[in-house]
Amino acid sequence: MKFIDEANISVQAGHGGRGSISFRREKYVPRGGPDGGDGGKGGDVVFEATTRMSTLLDFKYQRRFEAKNGSPGMGKMKNGKAAPDLVIPVPVGTVITDRSSNDVLADMTTDKQRVIIAKSGRGGKGNTFFTTSTRQAPKFSQDGEEGESKEIHLELKLLADVGLIGEPNAGKSTFISVVSQARPKIADYPFTTLEPVLGVVGHKKANAFVVCDLPGLIEGAHQGKGMGDRFLKHAQRTRVLLHLVSLAPDETRPAIDRYRVIEKEITKYFDDSKKRKRIIVLTKSDLVDNTVVTDVLKEFKKAKIKAPLIVISAATRTNVNLVLDALVKELETNPK
Ligand SMILES: Nc1nc2c(ncn2[C@@H]2O[C@H](COP(=O)(O)OP(=O)(O)O)[C@@H](O)[C@H]2O)c(=O)[nH]1
Ligand SMILES: [Mg+2]
């Protein structure tokens, strides 16, 4: 079970630009004095906290970050351009540590918080700077300073964006294992655990989000077990609830009835449960004929349930992407 997202990356701030060695050359000034400008400073490596991200998934793909170098100085006293800072967005909650010293460099606690993690090098002085009364034509300049480079560890406590709810056996664990790297126990019998299982989902170009299997919500409740703080925190944080209802033929009661039982149960845990967005997912469609699916859909329609309804099979992956599309859309229109 994974509650922590981690990544190791390396960052390199920009080198300062070299100062210029240059002398004035004008038509009527045969031996012009020095006019080499200074080099520009390199770019800093800056981390910026954002609520738009929930995971460190992006850092699995890109592990090295380099800010640009400053431009060299030029003649005619022109200074080189400073390089722009490299701004790396990280989710709010990310802790940044230096891997060589183990020092915590930053705790990114608030949206838009910015911290310089690797400082850039200053630009070098041009030869003009080194002119003195005894040295009127210095033929040297200064190199820019090196930018800092660091090996960085990022760590984030995961919190769920999407909660999976549904009866035992509805297919929650299977769903999360199909859409993420999470590998919960999948059982043919109601499996009870009070530990939430989290999965990081990367879908198309969208920001990765965290899906949480909330088995304890119903299964634990049946057995009168108390729920841990950590568990409830995950449940409360979710912005969308994915309600899974099995279509399997071995179910004895109609899908719509089983759906209602769970919905009623949920109101005990979420004070705003009426408002919290739902997506209803009818699962295990591979086990039934189309006519059965059509009948169940009719029942839901008759009951005037407004939430989007998607029929899937996690076993054959049918329509699983449609669920992810719907989740992305919902999370984007309903930010943290
Ligand atoms: N045929 C089929 N079986 C499924 C599908 N999804 C889940 N199952 C099976 O249904 C049972 C319960 O699934 P599980 O994911 O553990 O349900 P949970 O209790 O809601 O977490 C397991 O035997 C799964 O293999 C599906 O799409 N098709
Ligand atoms: Mg399960």
mmCIF file of C-alpha atoms and ligand atoms in Angstrom:
data_model
loop_
_atom_site.group_PDB
_atom_site.id
_atom_site.type_symbol
_atom_site.label_atom_id
_atom_site.label_comp_id
_atom_site.label_asym_id
_atom_site.label_seq_id
_atom_site.Cartn_x
_atom_site.Cartn_y
_atom_site.Cartn_z
ATOM 1 C CA MET A 1 0.000 0.000 0.000
ATOM 2 C CA LYS A 2 1.426 3.256 -1.088
ATOM 3 C CA PHE A 3 0.771 6.558 0.627
ATOM 4 C CA ILE A 4 3.973 8.255 -0.351
ATOM 5 C CA ASP A 5 5.017 9.366 -3.782
ATOM 6 C CA GLU A 6 8.751 9.829 -4.256
ATOM 7 C CA ALA A 7 11.168 10.887 -6.948
ATOM 8 C CA ASN A 8 14.880 11.532 -7.281
ATOM 9 C CA ILE A 9 15.926 14.221 -9.692
ATOM 10 C CA SER A 10 18.941 16.372 -10.402
ATOM 11 C CA VAL A 11 18.903 20.103 -10.943
ATOM 12 C CA GLN A 12 21.494 22.389 -12.433
ATOM 13 C CA ALA A 13 21.334 26.166 -12.221
ATOM 14 C CA GLY A 14 22.673 28.264 -15.068
ATOM 15 C CA HIS A 15 26.308 29.296 -15.436
ATOM 16 C CA GLY A 16 26.982 33.029 -15.557
ATOM 17 C CA GLY A 17 27.990 34.442 -18.941
ATOM 18 C CA ARG A 18 31.647 35.331 -19.537
ATOM 19 C CA GLY A 19 32.641 38.994 -19.532
ATOM 20 C CA SER A 20 33.666 40.392 -22.901
ATOM 21 C CA ILE A 21 37.146 41.420 -24.023
ATOM 22 C CA SER A 22 36.604 44.205 -26.474
ATOM 23 C CA PHE A 23 38.065 47.561 -27.523
ATOM 24 C CA ARG A 24 36.342 50.520 -29.090
ATOM 25 C CA ARG A 25 36.761 50.681 -32.827
ATOM 26 C CA GLU A 26 35.505 53.894 -34.304
ATOM 27 C CA LYS A 27 36.483 55.598 -37.493
ATOM 28 C CA TYR A 28 38.327 58.525 -35.965
ATOM 29 C CA VAL A 29 39.479 56.816 -32.744
ATOM 30 C CA PRO A 30 42.435 54.697 -33.833
ATOM 31 C CA ARG A 31 43.257 53.136 -30.477
ATOM 32 C CA GLY A 32 40.027 52.915 -28.542
ATOM 33 C CA GLY A 33 39.891 51.930 -24.891
ATOM 34 C CA PRO A 34 38.345 48.732 -23.541
ATOM 35 C CA ASP A 35 34.558 48.412 -23.889
ATOM 36 C CA GLY A 36 33.794 44.773 -22.988
ATOM 37 C CA GLY A 37 30.516 44.381 -21.092
ATOM 38 C CA ASP A 38 29.719 41.963 -18.256
ATOM 39 C CA GLY A 39 28.186 38.527 -18.718
ATOM 40 C CA GLY A 40 24.556 37.949 -17.667
ATOM 41 C CA LYS A 41 23.616 35.819 -14.676
ATOM 42 C CA GLY A 42 22.410 32.250 -15.228
ATOM 43 C CA GLY A 43 18.890 31.044 -14.439
ATOM 44 C CA ASP A 44 18.040 29.857 -10.926
ATOM 45 C CA VAL A 45 16.236 26.570 -10.418
ATOM 46 C CA VAL A 46 13.032 27.486 -8.609
ATOM 47 C CA PHE A 47 10.335 25.164 -7.320
ATOM 48 C CA GLU A 48 6.776 26.391 -7.215
ATOM 49 C CA ALA A 49 3.947 24.716 -5.318
ATOM 50 C CA THR A 50 0.669 24.248 -7.137
ATOM 51 C CA THR A 51 -2.691 22.781 -6.227
ATOM 52 C CA ARG A 52 -3.113 21.735 -9.836
ATOM 53 C CA MET A 53 -0.879 18.703 -9.317
ATOM 54 C CA SER A 54 -1.606 15.761 -6.984
ATOM 55 C CA THR A 55 1.314 13.456 -7.673
ATOM 56 C CA LEU A 56 4.992 13.310 -8.607
ATOM 57 C CA LEU A 57 4.277 11.167 -11.661
ATOM 58 C CA ASP A 58 5.820 13.714 -14.068
ATOM 59 C CA PHE A 59 9.205 13.240 -12.386
ATOM 60 C CA LYS A 60 9.253 9.586 -13.393
ATOM 61 C CA TYR A 61 9.616 10.770 -16.980
ATOM 62 C CA GLN A 62 11.905 13.749 -16.575
ATOM 63 C CA ARG A 63 14.647 13.465 -13.983
ATOM 64 C CA ARG A 64 17.127 16.135 -15.003
ATOM 65 C CA PHE A 65 16.401 19.846 -15.015
ATOM 66 C CA GLU A 66 18.830 22.481 -16.269
ATOM 67 C CA ALA A 67 18.321 26.202 -16.192
ATOM 68 C CA LYS A 68 19.854 28.184 -19.067
ATOM 69 C CA ASN A 69 23.232 29.883 -18.899
ATOM 70 C CA GLY A 70 23.658 33.658 -18.896
ATOM 71 C CA SER A 71 24.724 35.258 -22.181
ATOM 72 C CA PRO A 72 28.296 36.511 -22.546
ATOM 73 C CA GLY A 73 29.053 40.211 -22.411
ATOM 74 C CA MET A 74 29.616 42.092 -25.650
ATOM 75 C CA GLY A 75 31.545 45.035 -26.969
ATOM 76 C CA LYS A 76 30.272 48.607 -26.739
ATOM 77 C CA MET A 77 29.741 48.026 -23.007
ATOM 78 C CA LYS A 78 26.769 45.786 -23.648
ATOM 79 C CA ASN A 79 26.045 43.367 -20.819
ATOM 80 C CA GLY A 80 24.960 39.839 -21.630
ATOM 81 C CA LYS A 81 21.344 38.913 -20.994
ATOM 82 C CA ALA A 82 20.441 37.159 -17.745
ATOM 83 C CA ALA A 83 18.896 33.725 -18.332
ATOM 84 C CA PRO A 84 15.307 33.173 -17.157
ATOM 85 C CA ASP A 85 14.785 31.123 -14.003
ATOM 86 C CA LEU A 86 13.663 27.566 -14.510
ATOM 87 C CA VAL A 87 10.405 27.178 -12.591
ATOM 88 C CA ILE A 88 9.449 23.599 -11.751
ATOM 89 C CA PRO A 89 5.911 23.036 -10.517
ATOM 90 C CA VAL A 90 5.392 20.524 -7.713
ATOM 91 C CA PRO A 91 2.220 19.567 -5.842
ATOM 92 C CA VAL A 92 1.434 21.411 -2.623
ATOM 93 C CA GLY A 93 2.711 19.151 0.171
ATOM 94 C CA THR A 94 5.996 18.232 -1.503
ATOM 95 C CA VAL A 95 9.045 18.099 0.751
ATOM 96 C CA ILE A 96 12.343 18.752 -1.013
ATOM 97 C CA THR A 97 15.550 17.290 0.430
ATOM 98 C CA ASP A 98 19.181 17.460 -0.610
ATOM 99 C CA ARG A 99 20.287 13.881 -1.160
ATOM 100 C CA SER A 100 23.923 14.442 -0.282
ATOM 101 C CA SER A 101 23.340 16.224 3.039
ATOM 102 C CA ASN A 102 19.831 14.961 3.807
ATOM 103 C CA ASP A 103 18.888 18.540 4.660
ATOM 104 C CA VAL A 104 15.312 19.556 4.048
ATOM 105 C CA LEU A 105 15.608 22.389 1.557
ATOM 106 C CA ALA A 106 11.933 23.287 1.383
ATOM 107 C CA ASP A 107 8.518 22.247 2.565
ATOM 108 C CA MET A 108 6.079 23.358 -0.099
ATOM 109 C CA THR A 109 2.981 23.982 1.966
ATOM 110 C CA THR A 110 1.053 26.722 0.176
ATOM 111 C CA ASP A 111 -0.154 27.304 -3.342
ATOM 112 C CA LYS A 112 2.227 29.428 -5.455
ATOM 113 C CA GLN A 113 4.990 29.265 -2.829
ATOM 114 C CA ARG A 114 8.383 29.654 -4.552
ATOM 115 C CA VAL A 115 11.776 28.526 -3.338
ATOM 116 C CA ILE A 116 15.156 28.789 -5.055
ATOM 117 C CA ILE A 117 16.719 25.340 -4.825
ATOM 118 C CA ALA A 118 19.829 25.820 -6.958
ATOM 119 C CA LYS A 119 21.378 29.260 -7.279
ATOM 120 C CA SER A 120 22.718 30.416 -10.585
ATOM 121 C CA GLY A 121 26.210 31.794 -11.195
ATOM 122 C CA ARG A 122 26.893 35.526 -11.504
ATOM 123 C CA GLY A 123 27.991 36.870 -14.847
ATOM 124 C CA GLY A 124 31.722 37.618 -15.240
ATOM 125 C CA LYS A 125 33.090 41.156 -15.536
ATOM 126 C CA GLY A 126 34.064 42.468 -18.942
ATOM 127 C CA ASN A 127 37.534 43.879 -19.535
ATOM 128 C CA THR A 128 36.260 47.431 -19.026
ATOM 129 C CA PHE A 129 35.939 46.634 -15.331
ATOM 130 C CA PHE A 130 39.628 45.878 -15.011
ATOM 131 C CA THR A 131 40.868 49.143 -16.442
ATOM 132 C CA THR A 132 43.105 51.119 -14.086
ATOM 133 C CA SER A 133 45.415 54.120 -14.513
ATOM 134 C CA THR A 134 48.357 51.797 -15.040
ATOM 135 C CA ARG A 135 46.468 49.193 -17.061
ATOM 136 C CA GLN A 136 44.530 50.956 -19.740
ATOM 137 C CA ALA A 137 43.996 48.057 -22.116
ATOM 138 C CA PRO A 138 43.308 44.864 -20.137
ATOM 139 C CA LYS A 139 43.224 41.910 -22.504
ATOM 140 C CA PHE A 140 41.318 39.709 -20.131
ATOM 141 C CA SER A 141 37.869 39.334 -18.650
ATOM 142 C CA GLN A 142 36.265 37.193 -15.995
ATOM 143 C CA ASP A 143 34.365 33.976 -16.577
ATOM 144 C CA GLY A 144 30.886 33.702 -15.138
ATOM 145 C CA GLU A 145 30.373 31.686 -11.952
ATOM 146 C CA GLU A 146 29.159 28.146 -12.079
ATOM 147 C CA GLY A 147 25.540 27.479 -11.159
ATOM 148 C CA GLU A 148 24.796 25.169 -8.235
ATOM 149 C CA SER A 149 23.933 21.604 -9.032
ATOM 150 C CA LYS A 150 22.069 19.349 -6.654
ATOM 151 C CA GLU A 151 20.715 15.873 -6.328
ATOM 152 C CA ILE A 152 17.231 16.254 -4.945
ATOM 153 C CA HIS A 153 14.705 13.974 -3.338
ATOM 154 C CA LEU A 154 11.020 14.822 -3.623
ATOM 155 C CA GLU A 155 8.470 13.322 -1.321
ATOM 156 C CA LEU A 156 4.721 13.753 -1.213
ATOM 157 C CA LYS A 157 2.081 12.259 0.999
ATOM 158 C CA LEU A 158 -0.629 11.186 -1.376
ATOM 159 C CA LEU A 159 -4.188 12.295 -0.803
ATOM 160 C CA ALA A 160 -7.047 11.024 -2.879
ATOM 161 C CA ASP A 161 -8.838 13.034 -5.571
ATOM 162 C CA VAL A 162 -11.278 10.268 -6.485
ATOM 163 C CA GLY A 163 -12.925 7.797 -4.115
ATOM 164 C CA LEU A 164 -14.154 4.380 -5.209
ATOM 165 C CA ILE A 165 -17.283 3.230 -3.475
ATOM 166 C CA GLY A 166 -19.529 0.262 -3.913
ATOM 167 C CA GLU A 167 -20.549 -3.018 -2.408
ATOM 168 C CA PRO A 168 -18.002 -5.672 -1.647
ATOM 169 C CA ASN A 169 -17.288 -7.515 -4.910
ATOM 170 C CA ALA A 170 -18.369 -4.585 -7.080
ATOM 171 C CA GLY A 171 -14.952 -4.602 -8.729
ATOM 172 C CA LYS A 172 -13.260 -1.672 -6.961
ATOM 173 C CA SER A 173 -9.912 -3.338 -6.394
ATOM 174 C CA THR A 174 -9.886 -4.671 -9.930
ATOM 175 C CA PHE A 175 -10.655 -1.230 -11.326
ATOM 176 C CA ILE A 176 -7.849 0.476 -9.404
ATOM 177 C CA SER A 177 -5.371 -2.174 -10.466
ATOM 178 C CA VAL A 178 -6.332 -1.709 -14.109
ATOM 179 C CA VAL A 179 -5.946 2.077 -14.094
ATOM 180 C CA SER A 180 -2.882 2.407 -11.849
ATOM 181 C CA GLN A 181 0.160 0.620 -10.490
ATOM 182 C CA ALA A 182 -1.666 -0.172 -7.243
ATOM 183 C CA ARG A 183 -1.946 -3.906 -6.595
ATOM 184 C CA PRO A 184 -4.619 -4.425 -3.983
ATOM 185 C CA LYS A 185 -5.917 -7.803 -3.013
ATOM 186 C CA ILE A 186 -8.574 -8.923 -5.446
ATOM 187 C CA ALA A 187 -10.906 -11.483 -4.031
ATOM 188 C CA ASP A 188 -13.947 -13.393 -5.038
ATOM 189 C CA TYR A 189 -15.403 -12.774 -1.636
ATOM 190 C CA PRO A 190 -16.031 -9.571 0.284
ATOM 191 C CA PHE A 191 -12.582 -8.599 1.413
ATOM 192 C CA THR A 192 -12.390 -6.269 4.335
ATOM 193 C CA THR A 193 -9.597 -3.903 5.024
ATOM 194 C CA LEU A 194 -9.613 -0.523 6.666
ATOM 195 C CA GLU A 195 -6.493 0.597 4.878
ATOM 196 C CA PRO A 196 -7.278 2.693 1.853
ATOM 197 C CA VAL A 197 -5.456 1.667 -1.295
ATOM 198 C CA LEU A 198 -4.167 4.523 -3.410
ATOM 199 C CA GLY A 199 -3.335 4.473 -7.080
ATOM 200 C CA VAL A 200 -1.762 7.216 -9.165
ATOM 201 C CA VAL A 201 -3.491 7.566 -12.519
ATOM 202 C CA GLY A 202 -1.863 9.227 -15.512
ATOM 203 C CA HIS A 203 -4.356 9.645 -18.342
ATOM 204 C CA LYS A 204 -3.579 11.287 -21.673
ATOM 205 C CA LYS A 205 -2.208 14.801 -21.181
ATOM 206 C CA ALA A 206 -4.135 15.523 -17.983
ATOM 207 C CA ASN A 207 -2.531 16.114 -14.603
ATOM 208 C CA ALA A 208 -2.107 12.810 -12.839
ATOM 209 C CA PHE A 209 -4.612 12.203 -10.075
ATOM 210 C CA VAL A 210 -4.992 9.864 -7.123
ATOM 211 C CA VAL A 211 -7.722 7.260 -6.918
ATOM 212 C CA CYS A 212 -8.490 5.695 -3.568
ATOM 213 C CA ASP A 213 -10.239 2.414 -2.975
ATOM 214 C CA LEU A 214 -12.377 3.041 0.084
ATOM 215 C CA PRO A 215 -13.390 -0.484 1.039
ATOM 216 C CA GLY A 216 -13.729 0.232 4.721
ATOM 217 C CA LEU A 217 -16.505 2.682 4.072
ATOM 218 C CA ILE A 218 -19.084 -0.001 3.620
ATOM 219 C CA GLU A 219 -17.409 -3.246 4.472
ATOM 220 C CA GLY A 220 -15.965 -1.959 7.733
ATOM 221 C CA ALA A 221 -19.180 -0.173 8.573
ATOM 222 C CA HIS A 222 -21.061 -3.460 8.371
ATOM 223 C CA GLN A 223 -18.814 -4.893 10.994
ATOM 224 C CA GLY A 224 -19.060 -1.867 13.212
ATOM 225 C CA LYS A 225 -15.376 -1.122 12.970
ATOM 226 C CA GLY A 226 -14.082 2.344 13.612
ATOM 227 C CA MET A 227 -12.281 4.079 10.849
ATOM 228 C CA GLY A 228 -8.834 5.558 11.101
ATOM 229 C CA ASP A 229 -8.242 9.275 10.716
ATOM 230 C CA ARG A 230 -6.105 8.670 7.725
ATOM 231 C CA PHE A 231 -8.891 6.817 6.046
ATOM 232 C CA LEU A 232 -11.506 9.479 6.647
ATOM 233 C CA LYS A 233 -9.106 12.177 5.564
ATOM 234 C CA HIS A 234 -8.838 10.463 2.211
ATOM 235 C CA ALA A 235 -12.569 10.056 1.926
ATOM 236 C CA GLN A 236 -13.237 13.693 2.782
ATOM 237 C CA ARG A 237 -10.628 15.026 0.417
ATOM 238 C CA THR A 238 -12.060 13.326 -2.662
ATOM 239 C CA ARG A 239 -13.764 15.553 -5.180
ATOM 240 C CA VAL A 240 -15.487 12.811 -7.132
ATOM 241 C CA LEU A 241 -16.960 9.529 -5.992
ATOM 242 C CA LEU A 242 -16.949 6.683 -8.447
ATOM 243 C CA HIS A 243 -19.826 4.440 -7.491
ATOM 244 C CA LEU A 244 -19.298 0.917 -8.841
ATOM 245 C CA VAL A 245 -22.275 -1.403 -9.247
ATOM 246 C CA SER A 246 -21.837 -4.979 -10.438
ATOM 247 C CA LEU A 247 -23.888 -6.304 -13.341
ATOM 248 C CA ALA A 248 -22.851 -9.905 -12.638
ATOM 249 C CA PRO A 249 -25.659 -12.470 -12.944
ATOM 250 C CA ASP A 250 -24.958 -13.948 -9.507
ATOM 251 C CA GLU A 251 -26.269 -10.788 -7.841
ATOM 252 C CA THR A 252 -29.614 -11.483 -6.245
ATOM 253 C CA ARG A 253 -31.054 -7.992 -5.967
ATOM 254 C CA PRO A 254 -31.528 -5.539 -8.862
ATOM 255 C CA ALA A 255 -28.622 -3.196 -9.548
ATOM 256 C CA ILE A 256 -30.676 -0.095 -8.816
ATOM 257 C CA ASP A 257 -31.577 -1.399 -5.330
ATOM 258 C CA ARG A 258 -27.967 -2.192 -4.507
ATOM 259 C CA TYR A 259 -26.997 1.227 -5.774
ATOM 260 C CA ARG A 260 -29.500 2.888 -3.445
ATOM 261 C CA VAL A 261 -28.310 0.970 -0.395
ATOM 262 C CA ILE A 262 -24.763 2.218 -0.883
ATOM 263 C CA GLU A 263 -25.852 5.772 -1.613
ATOM 264 C CA LYS A 264 -27.802 5.788 1.636
ATOM 265 C CA GLU A 265 -24.806 4.460 3.512
ATOM 266 C CA ILE A 266 -22.560 7.154 2.080
ATOM 267 C CA THR A 267 -24.600 10.001 3.477
ATOM 268 C CA LYS A 268 -23.349 8.936 6.907
ATOM 269 C CA TYR A 269 -19.790 9.785 6.013
ATOM 270 C CA PHE A 270 -20.059 12.867 3.872
ATOM 271 C CA ASP A 271 -22.036 15.816 5.129
ATOM 272 C CA ASP A 272 -22.083 17.171 1.592
ATOM 273 C CA SER A 273 -22.709 13.796 -0.016
ATOM 274 C CA LYS A 274 -25.633 15.147 -2.045
ATOM 275 C CA LYS A 275 -23.361 17.701 -3.654
ATOM 276 C CA ARG A 276 -20.257 15.623 -4.124
ATOM 277 C CA LYS A 277 -20.006 14.626 -7.754
ATOM 278 C CA ARG A 278 -20.760 11.040 -8.637
ATOM 279 C CA ILE A 279 -19.995 8.954 -11.627
ATOM 280 C CA ILE A 280 -21.829 5.642 -11.695
ATOM 281 C CA VAL A 281 -19.960 2.735 -13.197
ATOM 282 C CA LEU A 282 -21.771 -0.493 -14.014
ATOM 283 C CA THR A 283 -19.086 -3.165 -13.900
ATOM 284 C CA LYS A 284 -18.441 -6.667 -15.227
ATOM 285 C CA SER A 285 -20.373 -6.095 -18.453
ATOM 286 C CA ASP A 286 -18.477 -9.041 -19.972
ATOM 287 C CA LEU A 287 -20.544 -11.381 -17.813
ATOM 288 C CA VAL A 288 -23.962 -10.364 -19.146
ATOM 289 C CA ASP A 289 -25.855 -9.953 -22.418
ATOM 290 C CA ASN A 290 -26.514 -6.574 -23.914
ATOM 291 C CA THR A 291 -30.210 -6.906 -23.186
ATOM 292 C CA VAL A 292 -29.471 -7.138 -19.470
ATOM 293 C CA VAL A 293 -27.353 -3.996 -19.681
ATOM 294 C CA THR A 294 -30.114 -2.174 -21.531
ATOM 295 C CA ASP A 295 -32.658 -3.163 -18.904
ATOM 296 C CA VAL A 296 -30.460 -1.965 -16.060
ATOM 297 C CA LEU A 297 -29.811 1.322 -17.842
ATOM 298 C CA LYS A 298 -33.580 1.746 -18.246
ATOM 299 C CA GLU A 299 -34.054 1.261 -14.515
ATOM 300 C CA PHE A 300 -31.503 3.962 -13.721
ATOM 301 C CA LYS A 301 -33.103 6.280 -16.231
ATOM 302 C CA LYS A 302 -36.526 5.701 -14.727
ATOM 303 C CA ALA A 303 -35.130 6.561 -11.308
ATOM 304 C CA LYS A 304 -34.007 9.935 -12.733
ATOM 305 C CA ILE A 305 -30.469 9.594 -11.501
ATOM 306 C CA LYS A 306 -28.549 12.488 -12.961
ATOM 307 C CA ALA A 307 -24.977 11.255 -12.519
ATOM 308 C CA PRO A 308 -23.160 10.081 -15.636
ATOM 309 C CA LEU A 309 -23.523 6.344 -16.142
ATOM 310 C CA ILE A 310 -20.794 4.280 -17.764
ATOM 311 C CA VAL A 311 -20.879 0.541 -18.466
ATOM 312 C CA ILE A 312 -17.468 -1.114 -18.245
ATOM 313 C CA SER A 313 -15.615 -4.351 -18.003
ATOM 314 C CA ALA A 314 -12.329 -4.109 -16.150
ATOM 315 C CA ALA A 315 -11.601 -7.661 -17.289
ATOM 316 C CA THR A 316 -11.658 -6.738 -20.995
ATOM 317 C CA ARG A 317 -10.818 -3.021 -20.394
ATOM 318 C CA THR A 318 -13.984 -2.068 -22.266
ATOM 319 C CA ASN A 319 -14.845 1.608 -21.671
ATOM 320 C CA VAL A 320 -12.310 1.981 -18.865
ATOM 321 C CA ASN A 321 -10.867 4.968 -20.745
ATOM 322 C CA LEU A 322 -14.304 6.565 -20.865
ATOM 323 C CA VAL A 323 -14.354 6.516 -17.070
ATOM 324 C CA LEU A 324 -10.931 8.156 -16.955
ATOM 325 C CA ASP A 325 -12.047 10.795 -19.485
ATOM 326 C CA ALA A 326 -15.058 11.561 -17.304
ATOM 327 C CA LEU A 327 -12.892 11.772 -14.178
ATOM 328 C CA VAL A 328 -10.399 14.124 -15.803
ATOM 329 C CA LYS A 329 -13.219 16.347 -16.991
ATOM 330 C CA GLU A 330 -14.773 16.400 -13.553
ATOM 331 C CA LEU A 331 -11.500 17.133 -11.746
ATOM 332 C CA GLU A 332 -10.654 19.916 -14.149
ATOM 333 C CA THR A 333 -14.003 21.648 -13.756
ATOM 334 C CA ASN A 334 -13.949 21.108 -10.012
ATOM 335 C CA PRO A 335 -10.484 22.169 -8.814
ATOM 336 C CA LYS A 336 -9.182 21.768 -5.273
HETATM 337 N N1 LIG B 1 -15.671 -11.022 -15.296
HETATM 338 C C1 LIG B 1 -15.287 -9.972 -14.594
HETATM 339 N N2 LIG B 1 -14.957 -10.110 -13.294
HETATM 340 C C2 LIG B 1 -14.577 -9.028 -12.601
HETATM 341 C C3 LIG B 1 -14.508 -7.743 -13.207
HETATM 342 N N3 LIG B 1 -14.096 -6.854 -12.259
HETATM 343 C C4 LIG B 1 -13.916 -7.559 -11.124
HETATM 344 N N4 LIG B 1 -14.201 -8.870 -11.318
HETATM 345 C C5 LIG B 1 -14.132 -9.965 -10.324
HETATM 346 O O1 LIG B 1 -15.033 -9.694 -9.273
HETATM 347 C C6 LIG B 1 -14.490 -10.118 -8.020
HETATM 348 C C7 LIG B 1 -14.461 -8.983 -7.036
HETATM 349 O O2 LIG B 1 -13.611 -7.975 -7.527
HETATM 350 P P1 LIG B 1 -12.857 -6.961 -6.591
HETATM 351 O O3 LIG B 1 -12.134 -6.032 -7.489
HETATM 352 O O4 LIG B 1 -12.056 -7.651 -5.548
HETATM 353 O O5 LIG B 1 -14.098 -6.217 -5.909
HETATM 354 P P2 LIG B 1 -14.133 -5.235 -4.649
HETATM 355 O O6 LIG B 1 -14.556 -6.034 -3.496
HETATM 356 O O7 LIG B 1 -15.151 -4.192 -5.010
HETATM 357 O O8 LIG B 1 -12.766 -4.662 -4.486
HETATM 358 C C8 LIG B 1 -13.117 -10.685 -8.337
HETATM 359 O O9 LIG B 1 -13.199 -12.072 -8.468
HETATM 360 C C9 LIG B 1 -12.774 -10.041 -9.671
HETATM 361 O O10 LIG B 1 -11.888 -10.842 -10.427
HETATM 362 C C10 LIG B 1 -14.860 -7.631 -14.606
HETATM 363 O O11 LIG B 1 -14.839 -6.561 -15.236
HETATM 364 N N5 LIG B 1 -15.257 -8.764 -15.232
HETATM 365 MG MG MG B 2 -11.554 -4.691 -2.788
#
